[in-house]
Short mmCIF file of C-alpha atoms in Angstrom, two decimals:
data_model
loop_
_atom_site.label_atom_id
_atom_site.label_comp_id
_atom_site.label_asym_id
_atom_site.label_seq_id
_atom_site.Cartn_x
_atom_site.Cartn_y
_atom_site.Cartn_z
CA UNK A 1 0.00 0.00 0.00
CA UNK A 2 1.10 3.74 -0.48
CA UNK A 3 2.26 5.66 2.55
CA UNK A 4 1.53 8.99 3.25
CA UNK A 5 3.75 11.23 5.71
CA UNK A 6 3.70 14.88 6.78
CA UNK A 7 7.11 16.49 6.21
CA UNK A 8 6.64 20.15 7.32
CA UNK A 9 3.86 22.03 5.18
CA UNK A 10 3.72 18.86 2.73
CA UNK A 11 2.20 15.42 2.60
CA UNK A 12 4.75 13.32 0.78
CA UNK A 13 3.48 9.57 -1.18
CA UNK A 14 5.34 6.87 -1.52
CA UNK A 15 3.83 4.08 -4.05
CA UNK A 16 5.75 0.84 -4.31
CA UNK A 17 6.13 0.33 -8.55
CA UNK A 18 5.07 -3.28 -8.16
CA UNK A 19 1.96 -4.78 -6.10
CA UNK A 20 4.31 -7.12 -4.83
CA UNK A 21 6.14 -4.81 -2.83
CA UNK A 22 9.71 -4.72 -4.61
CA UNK A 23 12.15 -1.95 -3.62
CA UNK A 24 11.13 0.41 -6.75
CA UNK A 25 9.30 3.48 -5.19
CA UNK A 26 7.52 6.51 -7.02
CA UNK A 27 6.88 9.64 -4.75
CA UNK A 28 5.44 13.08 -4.71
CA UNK A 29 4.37 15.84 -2.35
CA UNK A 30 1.71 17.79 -1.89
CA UNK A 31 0.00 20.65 -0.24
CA UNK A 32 -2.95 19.03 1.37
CA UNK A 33 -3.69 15.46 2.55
CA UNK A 34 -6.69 14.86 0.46
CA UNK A 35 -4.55 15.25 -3.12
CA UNK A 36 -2.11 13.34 -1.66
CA UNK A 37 -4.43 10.43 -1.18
CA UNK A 38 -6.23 11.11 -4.78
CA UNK A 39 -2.78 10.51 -6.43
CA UNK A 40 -2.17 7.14 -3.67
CA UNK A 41 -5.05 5.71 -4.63
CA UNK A 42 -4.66 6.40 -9.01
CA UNK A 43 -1.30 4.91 -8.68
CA UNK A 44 -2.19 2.02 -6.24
CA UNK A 45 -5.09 1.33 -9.08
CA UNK A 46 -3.19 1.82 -11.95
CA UNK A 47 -0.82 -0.79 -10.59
CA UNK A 48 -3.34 -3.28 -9.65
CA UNK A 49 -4.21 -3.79 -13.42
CA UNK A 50 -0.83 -4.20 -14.95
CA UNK A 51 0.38 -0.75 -15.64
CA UNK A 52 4.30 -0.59 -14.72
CA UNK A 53 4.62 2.10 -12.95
CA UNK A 54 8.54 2.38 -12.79
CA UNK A 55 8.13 4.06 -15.84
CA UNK A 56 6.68 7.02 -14.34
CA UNK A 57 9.60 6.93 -12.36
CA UNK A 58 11.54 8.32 -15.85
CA UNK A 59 12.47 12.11 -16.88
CA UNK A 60 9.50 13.52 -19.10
CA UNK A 61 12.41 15.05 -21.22
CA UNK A 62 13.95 11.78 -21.59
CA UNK A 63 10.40 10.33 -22.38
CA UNK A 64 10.05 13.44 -24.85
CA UNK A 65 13.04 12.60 -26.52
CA UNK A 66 12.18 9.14 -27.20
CA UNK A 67 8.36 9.82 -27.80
CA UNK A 68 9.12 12.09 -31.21
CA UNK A 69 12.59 9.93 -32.53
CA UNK A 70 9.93 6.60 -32.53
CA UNK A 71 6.46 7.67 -32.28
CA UNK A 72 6.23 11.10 -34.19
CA UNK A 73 9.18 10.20 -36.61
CA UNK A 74 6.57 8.04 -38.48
CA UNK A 75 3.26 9.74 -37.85
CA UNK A 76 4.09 12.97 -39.65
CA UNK A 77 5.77 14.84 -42.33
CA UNK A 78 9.64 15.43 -42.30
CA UNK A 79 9.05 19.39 -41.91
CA UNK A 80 6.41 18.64 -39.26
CA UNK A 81 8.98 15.87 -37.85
CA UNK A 82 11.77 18.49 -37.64
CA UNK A 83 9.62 20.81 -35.98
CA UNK A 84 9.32 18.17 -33.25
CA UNK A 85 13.29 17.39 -33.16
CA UNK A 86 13.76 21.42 -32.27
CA UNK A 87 11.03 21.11 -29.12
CA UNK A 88 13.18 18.53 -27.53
CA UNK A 89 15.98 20.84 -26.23
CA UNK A 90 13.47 23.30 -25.06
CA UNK A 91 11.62 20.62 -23.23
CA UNK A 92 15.20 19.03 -21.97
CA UNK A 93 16.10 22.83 -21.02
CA UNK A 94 12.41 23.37 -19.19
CA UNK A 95 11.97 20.12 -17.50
CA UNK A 96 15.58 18.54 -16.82
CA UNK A 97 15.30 15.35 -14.12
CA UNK A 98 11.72 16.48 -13.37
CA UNK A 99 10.01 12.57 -13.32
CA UNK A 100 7.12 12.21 -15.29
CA UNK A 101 5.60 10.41 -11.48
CA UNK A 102 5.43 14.52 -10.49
CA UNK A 103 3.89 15.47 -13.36
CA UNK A 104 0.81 17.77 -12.98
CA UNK A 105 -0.95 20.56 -14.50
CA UNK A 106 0.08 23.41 -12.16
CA UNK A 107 3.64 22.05 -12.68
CA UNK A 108 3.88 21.95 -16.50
CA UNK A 109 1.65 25.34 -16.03
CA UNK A 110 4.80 27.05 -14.50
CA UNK A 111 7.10 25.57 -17.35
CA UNK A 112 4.89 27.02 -19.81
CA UNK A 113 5.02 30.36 -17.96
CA UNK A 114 8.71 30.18 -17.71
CA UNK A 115 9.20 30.00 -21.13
CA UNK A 116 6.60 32.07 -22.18
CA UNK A 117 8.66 35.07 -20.43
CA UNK A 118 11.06 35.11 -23.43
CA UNK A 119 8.58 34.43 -26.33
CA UNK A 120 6.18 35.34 -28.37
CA UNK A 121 2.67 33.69 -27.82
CA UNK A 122 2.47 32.00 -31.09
CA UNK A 123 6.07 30.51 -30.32
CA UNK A 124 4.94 29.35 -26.56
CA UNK A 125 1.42 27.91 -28.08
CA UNK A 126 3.56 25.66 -30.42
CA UNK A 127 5.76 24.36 -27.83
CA UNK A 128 2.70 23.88 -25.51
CA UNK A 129 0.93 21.92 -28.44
CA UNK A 130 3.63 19.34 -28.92
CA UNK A 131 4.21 19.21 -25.09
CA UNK A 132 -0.03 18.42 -24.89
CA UNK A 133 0.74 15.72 -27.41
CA UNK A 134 3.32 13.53 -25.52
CA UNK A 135 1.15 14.15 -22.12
CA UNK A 136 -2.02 12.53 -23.76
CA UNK A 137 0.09 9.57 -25.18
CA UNK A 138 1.68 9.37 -21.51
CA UNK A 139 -1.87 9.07 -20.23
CA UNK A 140 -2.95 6.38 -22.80
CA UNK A 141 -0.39 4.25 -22.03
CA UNK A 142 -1.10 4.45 -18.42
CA UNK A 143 2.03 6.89 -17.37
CA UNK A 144 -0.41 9.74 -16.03
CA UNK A 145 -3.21 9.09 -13.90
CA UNK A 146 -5.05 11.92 -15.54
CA UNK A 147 -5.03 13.70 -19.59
CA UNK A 148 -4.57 17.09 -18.01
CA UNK A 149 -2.41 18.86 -20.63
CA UNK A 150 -5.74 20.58 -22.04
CA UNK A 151 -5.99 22.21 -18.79
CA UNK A 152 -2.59 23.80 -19.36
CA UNK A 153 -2.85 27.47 -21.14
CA UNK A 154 -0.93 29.45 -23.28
CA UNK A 155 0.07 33.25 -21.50
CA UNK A 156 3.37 34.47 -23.62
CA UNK A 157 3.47 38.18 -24.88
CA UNK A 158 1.47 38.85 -28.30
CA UNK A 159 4.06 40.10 -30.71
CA UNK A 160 3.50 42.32 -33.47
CA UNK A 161 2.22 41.61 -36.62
CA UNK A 162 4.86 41.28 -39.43
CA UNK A 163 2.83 39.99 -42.14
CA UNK A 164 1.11 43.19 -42.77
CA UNK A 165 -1.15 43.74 -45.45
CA UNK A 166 0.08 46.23 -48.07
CA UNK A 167 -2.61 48.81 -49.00
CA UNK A 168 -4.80 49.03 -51.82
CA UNK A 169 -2.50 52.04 -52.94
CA UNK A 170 1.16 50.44 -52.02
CA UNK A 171 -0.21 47.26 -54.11
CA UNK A 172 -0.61 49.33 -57.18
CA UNK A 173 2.77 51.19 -56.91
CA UNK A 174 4.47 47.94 -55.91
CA UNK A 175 2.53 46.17 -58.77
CA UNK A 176 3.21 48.82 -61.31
CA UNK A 177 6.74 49.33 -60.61
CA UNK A 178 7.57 45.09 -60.75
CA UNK A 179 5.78 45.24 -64.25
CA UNK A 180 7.69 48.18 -65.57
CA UNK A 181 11.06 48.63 -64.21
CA UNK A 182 11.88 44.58 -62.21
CA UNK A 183 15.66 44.35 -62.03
CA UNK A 184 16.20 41.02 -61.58
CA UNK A 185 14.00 37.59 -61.26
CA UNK A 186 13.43 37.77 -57.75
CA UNK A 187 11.49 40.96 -58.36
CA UNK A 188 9.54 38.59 -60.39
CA UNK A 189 9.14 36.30 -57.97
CA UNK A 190 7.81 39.47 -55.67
CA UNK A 191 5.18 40.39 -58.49
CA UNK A 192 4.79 36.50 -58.86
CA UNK A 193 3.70 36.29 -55.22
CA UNK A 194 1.82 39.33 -55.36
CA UNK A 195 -0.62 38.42 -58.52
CA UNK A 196 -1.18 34.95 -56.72
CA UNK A 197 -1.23 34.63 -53.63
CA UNK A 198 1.20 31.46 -53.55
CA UNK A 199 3.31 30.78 -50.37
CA UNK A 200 7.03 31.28 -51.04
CA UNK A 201 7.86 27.43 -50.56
CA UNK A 202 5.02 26.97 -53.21
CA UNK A 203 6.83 29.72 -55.84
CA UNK A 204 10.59 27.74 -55.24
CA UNK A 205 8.98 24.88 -56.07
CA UNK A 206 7.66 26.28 -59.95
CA UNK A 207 8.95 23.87 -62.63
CA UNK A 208 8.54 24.55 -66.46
CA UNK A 209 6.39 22.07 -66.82
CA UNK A 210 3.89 24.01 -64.24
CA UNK A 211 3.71 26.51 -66.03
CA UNK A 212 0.70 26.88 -68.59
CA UNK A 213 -0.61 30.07 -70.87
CA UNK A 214 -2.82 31.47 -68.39
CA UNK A 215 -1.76 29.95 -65.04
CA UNK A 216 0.67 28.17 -63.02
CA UNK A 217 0.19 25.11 -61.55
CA UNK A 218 0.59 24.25 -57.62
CA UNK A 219 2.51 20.99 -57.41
CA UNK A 220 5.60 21.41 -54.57
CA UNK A 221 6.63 23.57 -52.03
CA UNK A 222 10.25 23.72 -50.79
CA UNK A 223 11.30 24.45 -47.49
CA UNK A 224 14.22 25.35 -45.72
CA UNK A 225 14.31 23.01 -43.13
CA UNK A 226 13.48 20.15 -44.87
CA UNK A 227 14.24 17.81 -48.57
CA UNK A 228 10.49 17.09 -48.26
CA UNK A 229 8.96 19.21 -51.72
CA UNK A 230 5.15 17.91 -50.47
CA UNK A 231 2.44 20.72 -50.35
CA UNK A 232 0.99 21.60 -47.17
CA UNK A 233 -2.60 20.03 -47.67
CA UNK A 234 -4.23 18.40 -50.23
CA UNK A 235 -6.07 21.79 -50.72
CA UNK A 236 -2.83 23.33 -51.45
CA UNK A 237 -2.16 21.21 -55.05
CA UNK A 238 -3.90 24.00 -57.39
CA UNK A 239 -4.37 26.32 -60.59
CA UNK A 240 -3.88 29.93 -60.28
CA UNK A 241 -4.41 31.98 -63.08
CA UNK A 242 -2.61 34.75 -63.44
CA UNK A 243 -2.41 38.11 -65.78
CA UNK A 244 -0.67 37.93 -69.30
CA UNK A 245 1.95 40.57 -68.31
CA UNK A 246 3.02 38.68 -65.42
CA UNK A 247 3.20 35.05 -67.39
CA UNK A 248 5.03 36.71 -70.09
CA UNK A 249 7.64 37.98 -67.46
CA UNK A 250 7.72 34.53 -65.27
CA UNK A 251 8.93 33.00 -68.95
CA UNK A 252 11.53 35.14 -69.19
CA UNK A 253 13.34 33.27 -65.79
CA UNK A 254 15.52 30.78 -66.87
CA UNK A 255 15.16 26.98 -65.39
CA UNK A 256 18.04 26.25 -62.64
CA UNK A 257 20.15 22.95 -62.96
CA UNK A 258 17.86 21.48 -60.05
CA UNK A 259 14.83 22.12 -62.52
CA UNK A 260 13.06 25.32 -60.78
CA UNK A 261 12.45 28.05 -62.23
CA UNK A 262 13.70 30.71 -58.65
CA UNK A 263 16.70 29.70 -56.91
CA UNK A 264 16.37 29.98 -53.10
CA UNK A 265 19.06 31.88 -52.20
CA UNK A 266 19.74 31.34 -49.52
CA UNK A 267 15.80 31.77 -48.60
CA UNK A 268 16.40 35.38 -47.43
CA UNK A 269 13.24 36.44 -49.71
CA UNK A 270 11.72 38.96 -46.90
CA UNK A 271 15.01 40.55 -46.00
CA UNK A 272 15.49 41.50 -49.86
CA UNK A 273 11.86 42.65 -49.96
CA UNK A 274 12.62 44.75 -47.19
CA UNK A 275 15.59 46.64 -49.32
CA UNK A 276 12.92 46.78 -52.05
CA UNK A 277 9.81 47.89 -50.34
CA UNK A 278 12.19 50.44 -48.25
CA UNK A 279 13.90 52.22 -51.99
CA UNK A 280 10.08 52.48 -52.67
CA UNK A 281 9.04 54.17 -49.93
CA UNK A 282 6.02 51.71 -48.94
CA UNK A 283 5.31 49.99 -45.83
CA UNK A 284 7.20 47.02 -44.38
CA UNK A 285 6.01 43.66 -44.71
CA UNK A 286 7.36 39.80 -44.83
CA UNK A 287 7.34 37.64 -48.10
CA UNK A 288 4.03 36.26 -46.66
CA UNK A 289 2.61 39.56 -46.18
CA UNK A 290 2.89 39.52 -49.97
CA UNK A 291 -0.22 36.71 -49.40
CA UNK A 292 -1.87 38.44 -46.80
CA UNK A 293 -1.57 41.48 -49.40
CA UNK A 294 -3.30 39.47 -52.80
CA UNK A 295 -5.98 38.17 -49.90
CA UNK A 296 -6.78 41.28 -48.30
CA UNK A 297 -7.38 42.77 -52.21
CA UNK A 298 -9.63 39.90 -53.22
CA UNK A 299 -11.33 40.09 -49.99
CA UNK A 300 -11.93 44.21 -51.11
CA UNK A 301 -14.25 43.63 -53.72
CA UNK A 302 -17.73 42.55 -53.47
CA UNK A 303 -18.03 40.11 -56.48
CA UNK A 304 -15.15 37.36 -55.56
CA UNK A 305 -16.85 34.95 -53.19
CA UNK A 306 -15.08 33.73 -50.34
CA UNK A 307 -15.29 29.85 -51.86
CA UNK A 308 -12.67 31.06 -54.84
CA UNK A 309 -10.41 33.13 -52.29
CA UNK A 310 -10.07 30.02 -50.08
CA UNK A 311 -9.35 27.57 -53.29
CA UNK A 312 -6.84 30.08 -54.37
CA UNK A 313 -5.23 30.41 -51.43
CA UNK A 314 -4.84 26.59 -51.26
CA UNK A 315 -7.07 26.66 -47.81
CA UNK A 316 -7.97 23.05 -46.52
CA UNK A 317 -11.49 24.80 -45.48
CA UNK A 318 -13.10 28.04 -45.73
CA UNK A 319 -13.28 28.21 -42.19
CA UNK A 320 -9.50 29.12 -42.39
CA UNK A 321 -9.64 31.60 -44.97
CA UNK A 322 -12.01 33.57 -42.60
CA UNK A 323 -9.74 33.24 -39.38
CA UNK A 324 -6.89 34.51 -41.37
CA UNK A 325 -7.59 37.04 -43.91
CA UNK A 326 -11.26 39.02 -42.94
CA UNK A 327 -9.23 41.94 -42.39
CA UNK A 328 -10.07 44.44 -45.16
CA UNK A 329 -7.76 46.52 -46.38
CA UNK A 330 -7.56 50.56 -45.34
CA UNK A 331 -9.73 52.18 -47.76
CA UNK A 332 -12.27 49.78 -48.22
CA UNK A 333 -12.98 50.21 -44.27
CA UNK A 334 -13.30 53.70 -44.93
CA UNK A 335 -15.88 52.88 -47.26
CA UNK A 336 -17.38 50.36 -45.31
CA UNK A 337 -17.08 53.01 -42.13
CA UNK A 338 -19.04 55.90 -44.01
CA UNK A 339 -21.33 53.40 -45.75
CA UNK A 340 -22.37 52.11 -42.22
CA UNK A 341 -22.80 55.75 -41.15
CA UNK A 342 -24.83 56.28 -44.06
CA UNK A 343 -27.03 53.00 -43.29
CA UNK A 344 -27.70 54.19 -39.55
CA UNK A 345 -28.43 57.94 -40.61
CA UNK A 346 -31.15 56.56 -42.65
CA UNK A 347 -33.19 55.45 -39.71
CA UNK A 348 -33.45 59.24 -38.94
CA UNK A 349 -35.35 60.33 -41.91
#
C-alpha cells in the first residue's frame, strides 16, 4: 500500500512500482492530505491492473526525446517531424530530471510560464501543443493518472504583426513598378507572389512544366528546413491563373540545374523585400505579407466569393480563410465606415 507522511507544510506519497512490494518506489508531495491520497489511490489502481509504474519513475524530457525519434518520426511529415526534433531541447532545457511520477498541470503550467517570459505567444502555443501531445500519449499508455495537458494554457506576450497587409494604394505602386522597371528575377518572384497569392515554398517549387498560358500550376513547395517538396494540404495542389503581363515575365526566368524556375538563395526572400519595399518608400512587410496582401485585395471587392479566395489560397477549409484574412484593407474600411454611417443615418429620416 502507499504511505503517506507529513514532512513540514507537505504530505509526501510513496507508491511501491510493483503490487508485490519490490524496492522500486515513485513519490510526490503535496500541499494538502486529500490530493495526496487522490494521487495514492490512481497509482495504487493503476498498478493493480498491470500498468508498470517504474516508468513514471523516468524524466519527461527523456520520455520526450524518445516519444518524437519513434512515435512522431513516423506519424508525420519530415518538416512537421523536424519541428518536433527542435522542441526537444526546449523541453530538456524546461523540464531537466523532473520525473514524469510529479507530473501535474500546475507544474507543466509554471514551465509554460517560464518559457513564455522570453517568447512570443504563437512561439509558446507551439511548444505547448507538442508538449499536450506527448502528455495525452503518456496518459494512454497508463504513465499519467489523468489527460490534463488541455488544462494547461498558453500566456506568452502577443508580438507584433509582421505579415502586414500592403494597402490598396502600395499594391498598385508595388505592382506597377515590378511590371515596368523589375531588375532582376526575384522581383519577379515578388510580383509572382503578389498576382497569386502562392506561399514562397510553393513559388521555389515552380517547374517549367507548371507553367501553362494562363496559369501556373501548384505541385511542390520547398522548405528550408526540410528535402520534403510535399504541399501543405491536399487543398494546397492547385491552378492559379494569373495576368498575361506577369506570365510573359515569369517565362523570361531561366530553369536552374535542379529544374526550378527561382533559386532559393539562400531563402532570405523577406530581407530583400525589405531593401525593395524600403527604396520604394512603402510599408514594411514579410514575403508572406505579400499573401496576406493578394488576400486582403480579393477580400476588397464585393463580387469574388469567399469559396474562390479560399481555393486560391490553397485553404484546406473556408473556415481558415475567414480566421486569417477578414481583415479588409484601409480604404475599403473607410468605405465600409461611411457606408455604415450612411445606413444608420437613414433610420433618422
Amino acid at each position: 500500500m502507499a504511505q503517506i507522511t507529513k514532512r513540514g507544510k507537505k504530505w509526501r506519497v510513496t507508491v511501491s512500482t510493483s503490487k508485490y512490494g519490490d524496492n522500486a518506489r515513485i513519490t510526490k508531495s503535496f500541499d494538502n492530505k486529500e490530493d495526496a491520497k487522490k494521487w495514492a489511490l490512481e497509482n495504487e489502481l493503476a498498478k493493480n491492473i498491470g500498468i508498470d509504474l517504474s516508468k513514471r519513475n523516468q524524466t519527461f524530457s527523456n520520455y520526450f526525446e524518445n516519444w518524437v525519434k519513434t512515435v512522431k518520426k513516423n506519424d508525420v511529415r519530415e518538416t512537421t517531424y523536424q519541428n518536433y526534433l527542435h522542441v526537444i531541447p526546449i523541453v530538456k532545457n524546461l523540464f531537466r530530471d523532473t520525473k514524469i511520477s510529479t507530473l501535474d498541470d500546475l507544474l507543466v503550467q509554471s514551465k509554460i510560464d517560464e518559457y513564455a517570459e522570453n517568447h512570443s505567444r504563437k512561439t509558446t502555443t507551439e511548444v505547448l501543443l507538442k508538449i499536450r501531445t506527448a502528455l495525452s500519449y503518456a496518459y494512454g499508455h497508463g504513465l499519467l493518472a489523468t489527460d490534463f495537458g488541455k488544462l494547461v494554457k498558453t500566456r506568452g506576450k502577443v508580438s507584433e504583426k509582421k505579415n502586414i497587409a500592403l494597402s490598396i494604394t502600395e499594391m498598385k505602386i508595388l505592382r506597377q513598378y515590378l511590371i515596368r522597371a523589375h531588375k532582376n528575377e526575384f522581383e519577379i518572384m515578388v510580383l509572382l507572389a503578389l498576382e497569386t497569392g502562392a506561399r514562397r515554398g510553393e513559388l521555389l517549387g515552380l517547374r517549367p512544366e507548371y507553367i501553362e498560358d494562363n496559369a501556373i500550376l501548384i505541385r511542390e513547395s520547398i522548405s528550408p528546413t526540410s528535402k520534403d517538396t510535399e504541399l501543405k494540404t491536399k487543398k494546397s495542389r492547385r491552378k492559379i491563373t494569373i495576368n498575361h503581363d506577369v506570365m510573359e515575365l515569369l517565362k523570361t526566368v531561366p530553369c536552374k540545374e535542379n529544374g526550378y524556375i527561382f533559386d532559393p538563395d539562400g531563402f532570405q526572400q523577406s530581407a530583400k523585400l525589405s531593401q525593395l519595399l524600403n527604396r520604394l518608400g512603402l510599408s514594411k512587410t514579410t514575403f508572406h505579407g505579400l499573401r496576406d496582401t493578394h488576400a486582403s485585395f480579393l477580400f476588397s471587392s464585393d463580387k469574388i466569393s469567399i469559396d474562390y479566395i479560399s481555393q486560391r489560397l490553397g485553404h484546406s477549409n473556408i473556415q481558415t480563410t475567414m480566421n486569417y484574412y477578414l481583415t479588409l484593407m484601409p480604404e475599403k474600411k473607410h468605405q465600409q465606415d461611411a457606408d455604415a454611417l450612411d445606413f444608420l443615418n437613414s433610420l433618422s429620416e
